Amino acid sequence: MPTLARALLYARTLRHLRWEQWLYRPLRALQMRRPPRPAPPGAVAVERVRALADAVRAWPTPPTPAVLRAADAVVAGRFRFLNHEEVLTQIDWQRRYVSHLWSYNLHYFDYAPELARAFRATGDVGYVRRLEVLAEGWIRGTAGGRGDGWEPYALSLRAVNWIYALLLLGEALGPAARAAMEESLRAQLAFLQRRLELHVLGNHLQKNLKALAVGGLYFSGRAAESWLRKGSRLLWRELHEQVLPDGVHYERSPMYHALALADFLEVADLLRAAGQPVPEPAVARIGRMAQAFGVLCRPNGTLHLFQDAAQGIAPRRPWLDVMARRVVGHGIPEPAGCLALPDAGYFGWVDAVAGERLLVDCGAPGPAYQPGHAHCGLLGFELDLAGRPVLVDAGVSGYDGDPLREYVRSTRAHNTVSIAGREQSEVWGTFRLARRATVRAADQACPDGAYRFSGACVPYHTRSAIHRRTVERVGGAWKVTDRVTGAPGAPLTSYLHFHPDFEVRAAGRAVTARADRVAVRVEPFGVDDVVVRRGEWGAAPQGWHCPEFGVALPAAALEMRLGAADDHEFGYRIRLVEEGRDA
């Protein structure tokens, strides 16, 4: 994209920014050039540390075989992030391995608590010695505040992981290694306090504040008390800013929702363990997050993949359920019938007996000042039939440099309609969004076991055009009906994406999808042409499902095309086909 055009697109986003972003963006580069100061004076808060250690050791994180295997891999120098493994017997902490995000994961030290738990389960001091070597290598290799590891987001995650490892290991960690890690932690937290990501906000700022709060609980002294006051005060402010009244994290991603829920649960539990107050309004809002998560994920724990969401990153549902019971007094519910998260714009239906589950996306594309994880998926949906995902969202396979980044955010990667081949919102770059689609209507009704959703949205590029959609459950089948007005002569394409397990065969305009013993028939109406695409690259990739970072699976995608939007109804019916019956 030409530099001027990119600048103009960026300028359009400025009106959405919070004042912190206006203030801190120009200072960011200068700020990061300043090296960290020496560690501030202070010591470990001994009495609090005992209580914190008891709390962390009581969390529902048993040393499963998977945890032990992951710890053994790290001891052997094998590091696996984003479904890519590298053997690093000697780590150059200044080098960027594989990708920026992969190297970030290396600096997060998520493996530090895993090594600590493996030691507690087995008594094998090899896990402890490996952590000592890695931590000492990081401290020496990044001295002076150099490298990706001193970016505030990576620093925030690592600081918490180191503190959790210190709490889990206790006296098993050598005195010299413990002293070095604690001195480094004090310097890192002091560095972080002056570099909160107020220019990014969202989940980045939340991680910064969590690190300050946890560090302030672990250490004592004037600096630590400042970290605790600032971290906890601003964290609860961000809780009410970032979590909508219906309990959904405002980036509207089930993955980031689960990550945020875990952070708030952990901090609240640690504050209570240390005898610190947790505001009742904060506890109530965290409770609503737990309730909302029952809508955003299936009972088996798999997430609905709306916005930037992938499996395998956020804490699992059983862990969140136990922690929610511990902190807010109730777990993650399993809703039935109508599903409604109106502030986030998620609506749907669950019939556990029939194994049916629908979730429709009809909400604004993220917070106005931070829409970096938003996709062009308005009026799209995911649908499970016979207890398994059938029609799915594309998910996300990566961020910077990922070849499918443009695709997974695009309109054509979602179960919705494009007008004139344009995107719903003006997406550009890895995390950029300029002019946005707007929601005009969203409503649902559930009379006597039936279901009906109706919604409408307007794309950014044609404000006179309105896409209206109804989704109905009638007689055990589903019917999706679309109508586009205000765009005379514009070609339309309705997209439908199957889970990669399904093989799709076309017979005329109808298609049948089969996986194991489940068969589903889709019968389009009001369209001119139906095309099935799967695993295609080129200028406009199509037919990919990305359930995890680093994973892209070929999956059948239907494109149902109309030559012009003439204000008439079109859509499709979806029904299960009985086993053995000719579809």
XYZ file of C-alpha atoms in Angstrom:
583
model
C 0.000 0.000 0.000
C 1.436 3.446 -0.882
C 2.793 5.417 2.051
C 0.302 8.289 1.633
C -2.680 5.946 1.465
C -1.475 4.106 4.563
C -1.046 7.416 6.397
C -4.575 8.466 5.478
C -6.007 5.161 6.682
C -4.081 5.494 9.920
C -5.318 9.065 10.356
C -8.906 7.850 10.208
C -8.293 5.775 13.316
C -6.999 8.681 15.400
C -10.459 9.895 16.366
C -11.080 6.553 18.064
C -8.031 6.700 20.358
C -8.128 7.206 24.104
C -6.105 10.118 25.432
C -3.406 7.739 26.700
C -2.671 6.665 23.140
C -2.382 10.272 21.926
C 0.010 11.067 24.775
C 2.230 7.993 24.799
C 2.695 7.047 21.158
C 5.194 9.869 20.402
C 7.202 9.054 23.532
C 7.372 5.304 23.057
C 10.555 5.037 20.972
C 12.501 7.395 23.223
C 11.231 5.623 26.308
C 12.441 2.200 25.197
C 15.969 3.502 24.551
C 16.500 4.222 28.232
C 18.231 1.294 29.940
C 16.741 -0.189 33.101
C 17.821 1.336 36.372
C 19.450 -0.740 39.100
C 17.018 -2.797 41.119
C 15.199 -0.638 43.695
C 15.896 -1.452 47.328
C 13.580 -3.943 48.929
C 13.235 -7.553 49.938
C 10.761 -10.386 49.729
C 7.580 -9.925 51.757
C 8.229 -13.090 53.774
C 4.839 -13.517 55.470
C 2.941 -12.668 52.301
C 5.113 -15.013 50.251
C 4.111 -17.961 52.436
C 0.446 -17.170 51.869
C 0.993 -16.613 48.150
C 2.862 -19.913 47.838
C 0.009 -21.775 49.539
C -2.472 -20.171 47.135
C -0.495 -20.938 43.970
C 0.167 -24.506 45.064
C -3.574 -24.972 45.623
C -4.495 -23.924 42.094
C -5.938 -26.724 39.923
C -2.786 -27.396 37.905
C -1.883 -31.054 38.485
C 1.389 -32.357 37.021
C -0.261 -34.237 34.173
C 1.777 -36.402 31.788
C 1.549 -33.563 29.256
C 3.103 -31.115 31.748
C 5.896 -33.566 32.540
C 6.575 -34.174 28.848
C 6.717 -30.425 28.215
C 9.129 -29.963 31.124
C 11.311 -32.842 29.886
C 11.439 -31.243 26.444
C 12.670 -27.957 27.933
C 15.330 -29.794 29.933
C 16.464 -31.344 26.642
C 16.562 -27.929 24.971
C 13.443 -28.463 22.843
C 11.111 -25.458 22.800
C 7.727 -25.742 21.100
C 5.557 -22.675 20.567
C 2.823 -22.009 18.013
C 3.094 -25.641 16.840
C 6.730 -25.187 15.823
C 9.633 -26.781 17.692
C 13.252 -25.595 17.810
C 16.179 -27.310 19.531
C 18.095 -24.627 21.439
C 20.764 -26.088 23.664
C 22.414 -22.657 23.911
C 20.020 -19.717 23.598
C 21.057 -16.407 22.110
C 18.551 -14.144 23.866
C 19.251 -11.339 21.401
C 18.347 -13.448 18.390
C 14.841 -13.556 16.962
C 14.124 -17.230 16.266
C 11.468 -18.309 13.735
C 9.293 -15.183 14.087
C 8.682 -12.247 16.372
C 5.778 -14.012 18.091
C 7.705 -17.276 18.486
C 10.610 -15.433 20.112
C 8.175 -13.574 22.332
C 6.959 -16.952 23.608
C 10.547 -17.944 24.365
C 10.908 -14.796 26.494
C 7.554 -15.340 28.254
C 9.040 -18.255 30.285
C 5.689 -20.052 30.435
C 7.851 -23.140 30.928
C 9.172 -21.851 34.291
C 6.065 -22.867 36.307
C 5.964 -26.134 34.320
C 9.524 -26.949 35.415
C 8.612 -26.075 38.991
C 5.518 -28.296 38.959
C 7.488 -31.143 37.400
C 9.999 -30.900 40.254
C 7.258 -30.882 42.886
C 5.720 -33.975 41.297
C 8.927 -35.975 40.851
C 11.573 -34.517 43.174
C 13.989 -34.474 40.228
C 16.337 -31.517 40.804
C 17.223 -31.544 37.108
C 14.112 -29.449 36.498
C 15.291 -26.873 39.052
C 18.818 -26.730 37.656
C 17.436 -26.203 34.148
C 15.356 -23.250 35.312
C 18.390 -21.766 37.044
C 20.458 -22.030 33.860
C 17.721 -20.506 31.686
C 17.031 -17.624 34.066
C 20.743 -16.870 34.540
C 21.250 -16.989 30.780
C 18.372 -14.589 30.196
C 19.658 -12.136 32.830
C 23.163 -12.167 31.363
C 22.054 -12.225 27.729
C 19.681 -9.247 27.989
C 21.684 -7.028 30.321
C 21.094 -3.346 29.729
C 17.482 -3.810 28.662
C 18.336 -5.238 25.243
C 16.135 -7.455 23.108
C 12.537 -8.560 22.731
C 12.397 -9.736 26.330
C 12.313 -6.167 27.630
C 9.221 -5.273 25.630
C 6.599 -4.532 28.309
C 4.210 -7.300 27.224
C 6.876 -10.020 27.228
C 8.327 -8.637 30.465
C 4.900 -8.738 32.130
C 4.299 -12.399 31.329
C 7.819 -13.438 32.300
C 7.754 -11.572 35.625
C 4.572 -13.379 36.679
C 5.909 -16.748 35.504
C 9.170 -16.267 37.421
C 7.299 -15.303 40.587
C 5.008 -18.328 40.283
C 8.056 -20.573 39.810
C 9.750 -19.046 42.863
C 6.596 -19.622 44.923
C 6.250 -23.216 43.761
C 9.908 -24.128 44.308
C 10.522 -22.504 47.680
C 13.871 -23.470 49.136
C 14.526 -26.013 46.381
C 15.934 -23.187 44.271
C 19.572 -22.439 45.002
C 20.143 -19.270 47.085
C 22.344 -17.634 44.445
C 19.835 -18.319 41.645
C 16.941 -17.078 43.765
C 18.794 -13.888 44.658
C 19.686 -13.241 41.006
C 16.126 -13.808 39.820
C 14.685 -11.581 42.538
C 17.157 -8.777 41.837
C 16.329 -9.005 38.126
C 12.605 -9.049 38.867
C 12.843 -5.844 40.891
C 14.658 -4.148 38.006
C 12.162 -5.485 35.468
C 9.141 -4.336 37.457
C 10.629 -0.883 38.019
C 11.276 -0.699 34.268
C 7.691 -1.813 33.568
C 6.128 0.734 35.923
C 7.525 3.545 33.761
C 6.573 1.847 30.489
C 2.979 0.718 30.818
C 1.520 0.103 27.370
C -0.852 3.027 27.462
C -0.300 3.455 23.734
C -1.713 -0.052 23.115
C -4.174 -0.515 26.008
C -6.426 -3.605 25.850
C -5.011 -6.946 26.895
C -1.425 -5.563 26.819
C -2.117 -3.014 29.568
C -4.015 -5.648 31.522
C -0.941 -7.928 31.519
C 1.271 -4.993 32.600
C -0.978 -4.234 35.565
C -1.245 -7.884 36.588
C 2.561 -8.080 36.712
C 2.796 -4.952 38.874
C 0.151 -6.259 41.274
C 1.729 -9.717 41.611
C 5.230 -8.222 41.936
C 3.972 -5.784 44.552
C 2.595 -8.684 46.587
C 5.807 -10.704 46.356
C 8.233 -7.935 47.328
C 8.294 -5.472 50.210
C 9.500 -1.896 50.420
C 8.417 1.443 49.060
C 8.774 0.488 45.387
C 6.812 -2.731 45.862
C 3.982 -0.951 47.657
C 3.834 1.496 44.752
C 3.613 -1.399 42.281
C 0.835 -3.011 44.283
C -1.205 0.169 44.658
C -0.856 1.159 41.035
C -1.265 -2.327 39.612
C -4.374 -3.296 41.574
C -6.080 0.112 41.290
C -5.623 0.368 37.540
C -6.315 -3.326 36.986
C -9.793 -2.985 38.479
C -10.293 0.163 36.417
C -9.398 -1.813 33.298
C -11.675 -4.661 34.375
C -14.661 -2.321 34.179
C -13.336 -0.693 31.001
C -12.496 -3.923 29.194
C -15.334 -6.176 30.320
C -18.759 -5.299 28.977
C -21.857 -5.411 31.217
C -22.805 -8.827 29.808
C -19.409 -10.177 30.958
C -17.615 -10.420 27.590
C -14.120 -8.992 27.137
C -14.472 -6.019 24.816
C -12.150 -7.414 22.135
C -14.911 -10.015 21.663
C -12.435 -12.862 21.161
C -13.219 -16.022 23.182
C -9.467 -16.657 23.491
C -8.635 -13.216 24.862
C -11.719 -13.419 27.062
C -10.399 -16.626 28.646
C -6.926 -15.119 29.085
C -8.382 -12.026 30.749
C -10.643 -14.110 32.982
C -7.645 -16.157 34.136
C -5.673 -12.997 34.941
C -8.447 -11.445 37.002
C -9.105 -14.714 38.844
C -5.415 -15.160 39.702
C -4.912 -11.604 40.950
C -8.106 -11.662 43.013
C -7.115 -14.971 44.620
C -3.587 -13.773 45.412
C -4.823 -10.485 46.869
C -7.191 -12.333 49.178
C -4.455 -14.790 50.182
C -2.258 -11.824 51.140
C -5.050 -10.167 53.140
C -5.599 -7.425 50.575
C -9.112 -6.254 49.645
C -10.813 -7.082 46.352
C -13.664 -4.668 45.529
C -17.084 -6.318 45.418
C -17.959 -4.716 42.059
C -14.808 -6.331 40.654
C -15.826 -9.749 42.001
C -19.287 -9.323 40.463
C -17.843 -8.378 37.061
C -15.436 -11.357 37.147
C -18.430 -13.562 37.943
C -20.221 -12.297 34.856
C -17.098 -13.114 32.826
C -17.284 -16.703 34.076
C -20.945 -16.912 33.108
C -20.287 -15.462 29.653
C -17.532 -17.985 29.041
C -20.148 -20.734 29.141
C -21.538 -19.220 25.925
C -18.178 -18.568 24.260
C -16.952 -22.152 24.578
C -18.454 -25.593 24.217
C -18.909 -27.940 27.195
C -15.814 -29.883 26.050
C -13.782 -26.667 26.390
C -13.178 -25.863 22.721
C -13.626 -22.197 21.899
C -15.805 -20.590 19.286
C -13.218 -19.035 16.980
C -14.627 -15.549 16.478
C -12.226 -12.602 16.033
C -8.613 -13.537 16.802
C -9.145 -16.807 18.645
C -7.252 -20.097 18.585
C -7.318 -23.277 20.629
C -4.454 -24.177 22.947
C -3.421 -20.694 24.109
C -5.809 -19.776 26.932
C -6.249 -21.783 30.142
C -8.631 -24.686 29.746
C -12.244 -24.603 30.828
C -11.833 -27.039 33.803
C -9.085 -24.826 35.266
C -11.192 -21.695 34.856
C -14.198 -23.488 36.344
C -12.338 -24.457 39.528
C -10.752 -21.008 39.873
C -14.106 -19.281 39.371
C -15.657 -21.401 42.118
C -12.737 -20.467 44.356
C -12.934 -16.715 43.669
C -16.541 -15.826 42.776
C -18.450 -18.776 44.221
C -19.699 -20.375 41.004
C -18.200 -22.120 38.008
C -18.647 -21.969 34.250
C -22.306 -22.719 33.435
C -23.607 -24.909 30.637
C -26.428 -22.815 29.170
C -29.475 -24.231 27.417
C -31.998 -22.756 25.014
C -31.435 -19.157 23.980
C -27.950 -17.680 24.321
C -27.675 -13.911 24.608
C -24.659 -11.671 25.218
C -26.238 -8.479 23.864
C -23.463 -6.012 24.712
C -20.904 -8.076 22.801
C -23.442 -8.966 20.116
C -23.389 -12.758 20.459
C -26.695 -14.598 20.139
C -27.533 -18.245 19.729
C -29.170 -21.473 20.739
C -28.179 -24.708 22.503
C -29.978 -28.044 22.545
C -27.687 -30.416 24.421
C -29.918 -33.454 23.804
C -29.882 -32.975 20.027
C -26.232 -31.872 20.061
C -27.088 -28.568 18.366
C -25.304 -25.321 19.109
C -25.506 -22.031 17.193
C -23.624 -18.820 17.938
C -24.096 -15.718 15.755
C -21.706 -12.751 15.668
C -23.623 -9.472 15.507
C -21.516 -7.028 17.531
C -19.341 -4.001 16.882
C -15.809 -4.854 15.677
C -14.018 -4.430 18.987
C -13.364 -1.311 21.075
C -13.190 1.837 18.961
C -9.615 2.640 20.023
C -8.205 -0.912 19.838
C -9.812 -3.048 17.108
C -6.622 -4.945 16.270
C -8.179 -8.377 16.843
C -11.430 -7.678 14.969
C -12.473 -9.633 11.873
C -14.965 -8.948 9.082
C -17.454 -11.516 10.373
C -20.652 -9.601 11.145
C -23.747 -11.812 10.859
C -21.485 -14.853 10.579
C -22.026 -17.878 12.810
C -20.743 -21.244 13.966
C -23.103 -24.232 13.988
C -22.693 -27.622 15.662
C -24.931 -30.519 14.672
C -25.090 -34.025 16.120
C -22.617 -32.952 18.788
C -19.792 -31.795 16.500
C -18.735 -28.539 14.793
C -20.026 -28.444 11.224
C -19.961 -24.806 10.061
C -17.050 -22.888 11.527
C -15.119 -19.640 11.596
C -11.666 -19.613 9.993
C -9.841 -18.979 13.297
C -6.323 -17.497 13.236
C -2.966 -19.039 12.323
C -0.571 -16.211 13.160
C 0.096 -12.489 13.338
C 3.081 -10.619 11.885
C 4.257 -12.171 8.663
C 1.674 -14.947 8.611
C 0.642 -15.649 4.998
C -3.001 -16.181 5.995
C -3.330 -13.101 8.200
C -5.252 -11.121 5.571
C -7.433 -14.136 4.794
C -8.574 -14.996 8.327
C -9.662 -11.387 8.944
C -11.451 -11.071 5.606
C -15.181 -11.269 4.924
C -14.697 -14.329 2.706
C -13.284 -16.307 5.663
C -16.579 -16.055 7.586
C -20.075 -17.434 7.182
C -21.523 -14.151 5.985
C -22.097 -12.080 2.803
C -19.799 -9.719 0.897
C -21.187 -6.854 -1.174
C -19.452 -5.996 -4.456
C -16.457 -8.098 -3.420
C -15.533 -5.590 -0.690
C -14.689 -6.159 2.959
C -17.204 -5.312 5.684
C -14.628 -3.132 7.462
C -11.464 -1.447 6.179
C -8.859 -3.967 7.332
C -5.164 -3.359 6.730
C -1.864 -4.441 8.198
C -1.610 -7.055 10.920
C -3.709 -5.273 13.542
C -5.180 -2.272 11.752
C -8.794 -1.331 11.136
C -9.902 2.057 9.775
C -13.540 2.611 8.730
C -15.793 -0.013 10.282
C -19.008 -1.855 9.550
C -21.854 -0.901 11.862
C -24.631 -2.977 13.411
C -28.150 -1.750 12.716
C -30.224 -4.439 14.416
C -29.874 -7.586 16.510
C -32.735 -9.538 18.056
C -33.791 -13.099 18.764
C -36.784 -15.062 19.993
C -37.180 -18.629 21.257
C -40.886 -19.545 21.166
C -41.789 -23.111 22.173
C -38.484 -24.724 21.289
C -38.100 -22.899 17.996
C -35.499 -20.217 17.407
C -35.247 -17.067 15.300
C -32.419 -14.541 15.090
C -32.627 -11.374 13.021
C -29.869 -8.826 12.501
C -28.621 -6.173 10.118
C -25.323 -4.468 9.373
C -23.952 -1.756 7.076
C -20.509 -2.114 5.414
C -18.039 0.744 5.614
C -17.810 1.268 1.860
C -21.507 1.668 0.988
C -23.433 3.341 3.767
C -26.658 3.107 1.806
C -26.422 -0.692 1.688
C -27.908 -2.852 4.448
C -27.400 -6.585 4.827
C -30.274 -8.190 6.744
C -30.131 -11.801 7.917
C -32.476 -14.159 9.720
C -31.461 -17.544 11.130
C -34.326 -19.859 12.030
C -34.612 -23.292 13.596
C -37.774 -24.853 12.320
C -38.727 -28.500 12.396
C -35.250 -29.713 13.288
C -33.616 -27.883 10.369
C -31.933 -24.500 10.049
C -32.728 -21.809 7.509
C -30.546 -18.760 6.801
C -32.203 -15.969 4.802
C -30.375 -12.881 3.528
C -31.508 -9.688 1.857
C -29.301 -6.784 0.699
C -30.859 -3.413 -0.051
C -29.370 -0.087 -1.115
C -26.685 -1.577 -3.382
C -28.392 -1.875 -6.793
C -26.378 -3.831 -9.304
C -23.693 -4.913 -6.817
C -22.694 -8.605 -7.027
C -23.081 -10.600 -3.824
C -21.338 -13.679 -2.460
C -22.527 -15.701 0.518
C -19.830 -17.849 2.145
C -20.186 -21.028 4.146
C -17.207 -22.815 5.741
C -17.207 -26.457 6.810
C -15.053 -27.992 9.503
C -12.049 -29.679 7.828
C -13.262 -33.132 8.927
C -16.092 -32.890 6.398
C -15.860 -34.034 2.792
C -18.191 -31.989 0.613
C -19.792 -33.124 -2.625
C -21.956 -30.991 -4.876
C -25.047 -32.253 -6.692
C -26.408 -29.366 -8.705
C -26.683 -26.402 -6.375
C -27.077 -28.541 -3.260
C -24.119 -30.002 -1.403
C -23.731 -32.846 1.055
C -21.004 -32.871 3.698
C -19.975 -36.070 5.489
C -17.662 -36.808 8.397
C -17.685 -40.219 10.081
C -21.364 -41.038 10.629
C -22.654 -37.474 10.311
C -24.060 -36.183 7.034
C -25.329 -32.648 6.469
C -27.140 -31.280 3.430
C -27.058 -27.605 2.433
C -29.711 -26.435 -0.033
C -29.112 -22.902 -1.378
C -31.980 -20.820 -2.745
C -32.186 -17.533 -4.648
C -28.594 -17.715 -5.915
C -27.161 -17.954 -9.418
C -24.162 -20.176 -8.835
C -22.571 -22.398 -6.177
C -18.846 -23.160 -6.086
C -16.943 -25.385 -3.640
C -13.348 -24.330 -2.916
C -10.830 -25.994 -0.629
C -7.257 -25.144 0.381
C -6.570 -22.613 -2.379
C -3.689 -20.139 -2.345
C -2.999 -17.362 -4.826
C -4.004 -13.707 -4.605
C -7.164 -14.508 -2.650
C -6.760 -17.696 -0.562
C -9.926 -19.614 0.252
C -10.907 -22.779 2.054
C -8.645 -22.786 5.125
C -9.398 -23.508 8.772
C -6.869 -22.345 11.398
C -7.839 -23.826 14.786
C -4.429 -23.155 16.373
C -1.499 -20.831 15.851
C 0.772 -22.306 13.218
C -1.924 -24.650 11.870
C -3.796 -24.201 8.574
C -6.009 -27.067 7.422
C -7.705 -27.264 4.013
C -11.469 -27.089 4.510
C -14.395 -26.897 2.119
C -15.851 -23.430 1.552
C -19.063 -22.766 -0.349
C -19.380 -19.595 -2.394
C -22.996 -18.880 -3.330
C -23.019 -16.050 -5.868
C -25.596 -13.596 -7.169
C -25.003 -11.414 -10.205
C -26.654 -8.358 -8.622
C -28.286 -7.250 -5.392
C -31.883 -6.734 -6.476
C -33.538 -6.624 -3.066
C -34.647 -10.241 -3.060
C -34.203 -13.069 -0.594
C -31.482 -15.666 -0.910
C -29.840 -18.106 1.464
C -29.776 -21.806 2.308
C -31.310 -24.558 4.407
C -29.196 -26.854 6.567
C -30.357 -30.243 7.765
C -28.950 -33.531 8.961
C -29.273 -36.461 6.598
C -30.229 -39.796 8.099
C -27.515 -42.446 7.911
C -28.032 -44.705 4.943
C -30.386 -42.311 3.210
C -29.425 -41.069 -0.254
C -28.629 -37.379 0.036
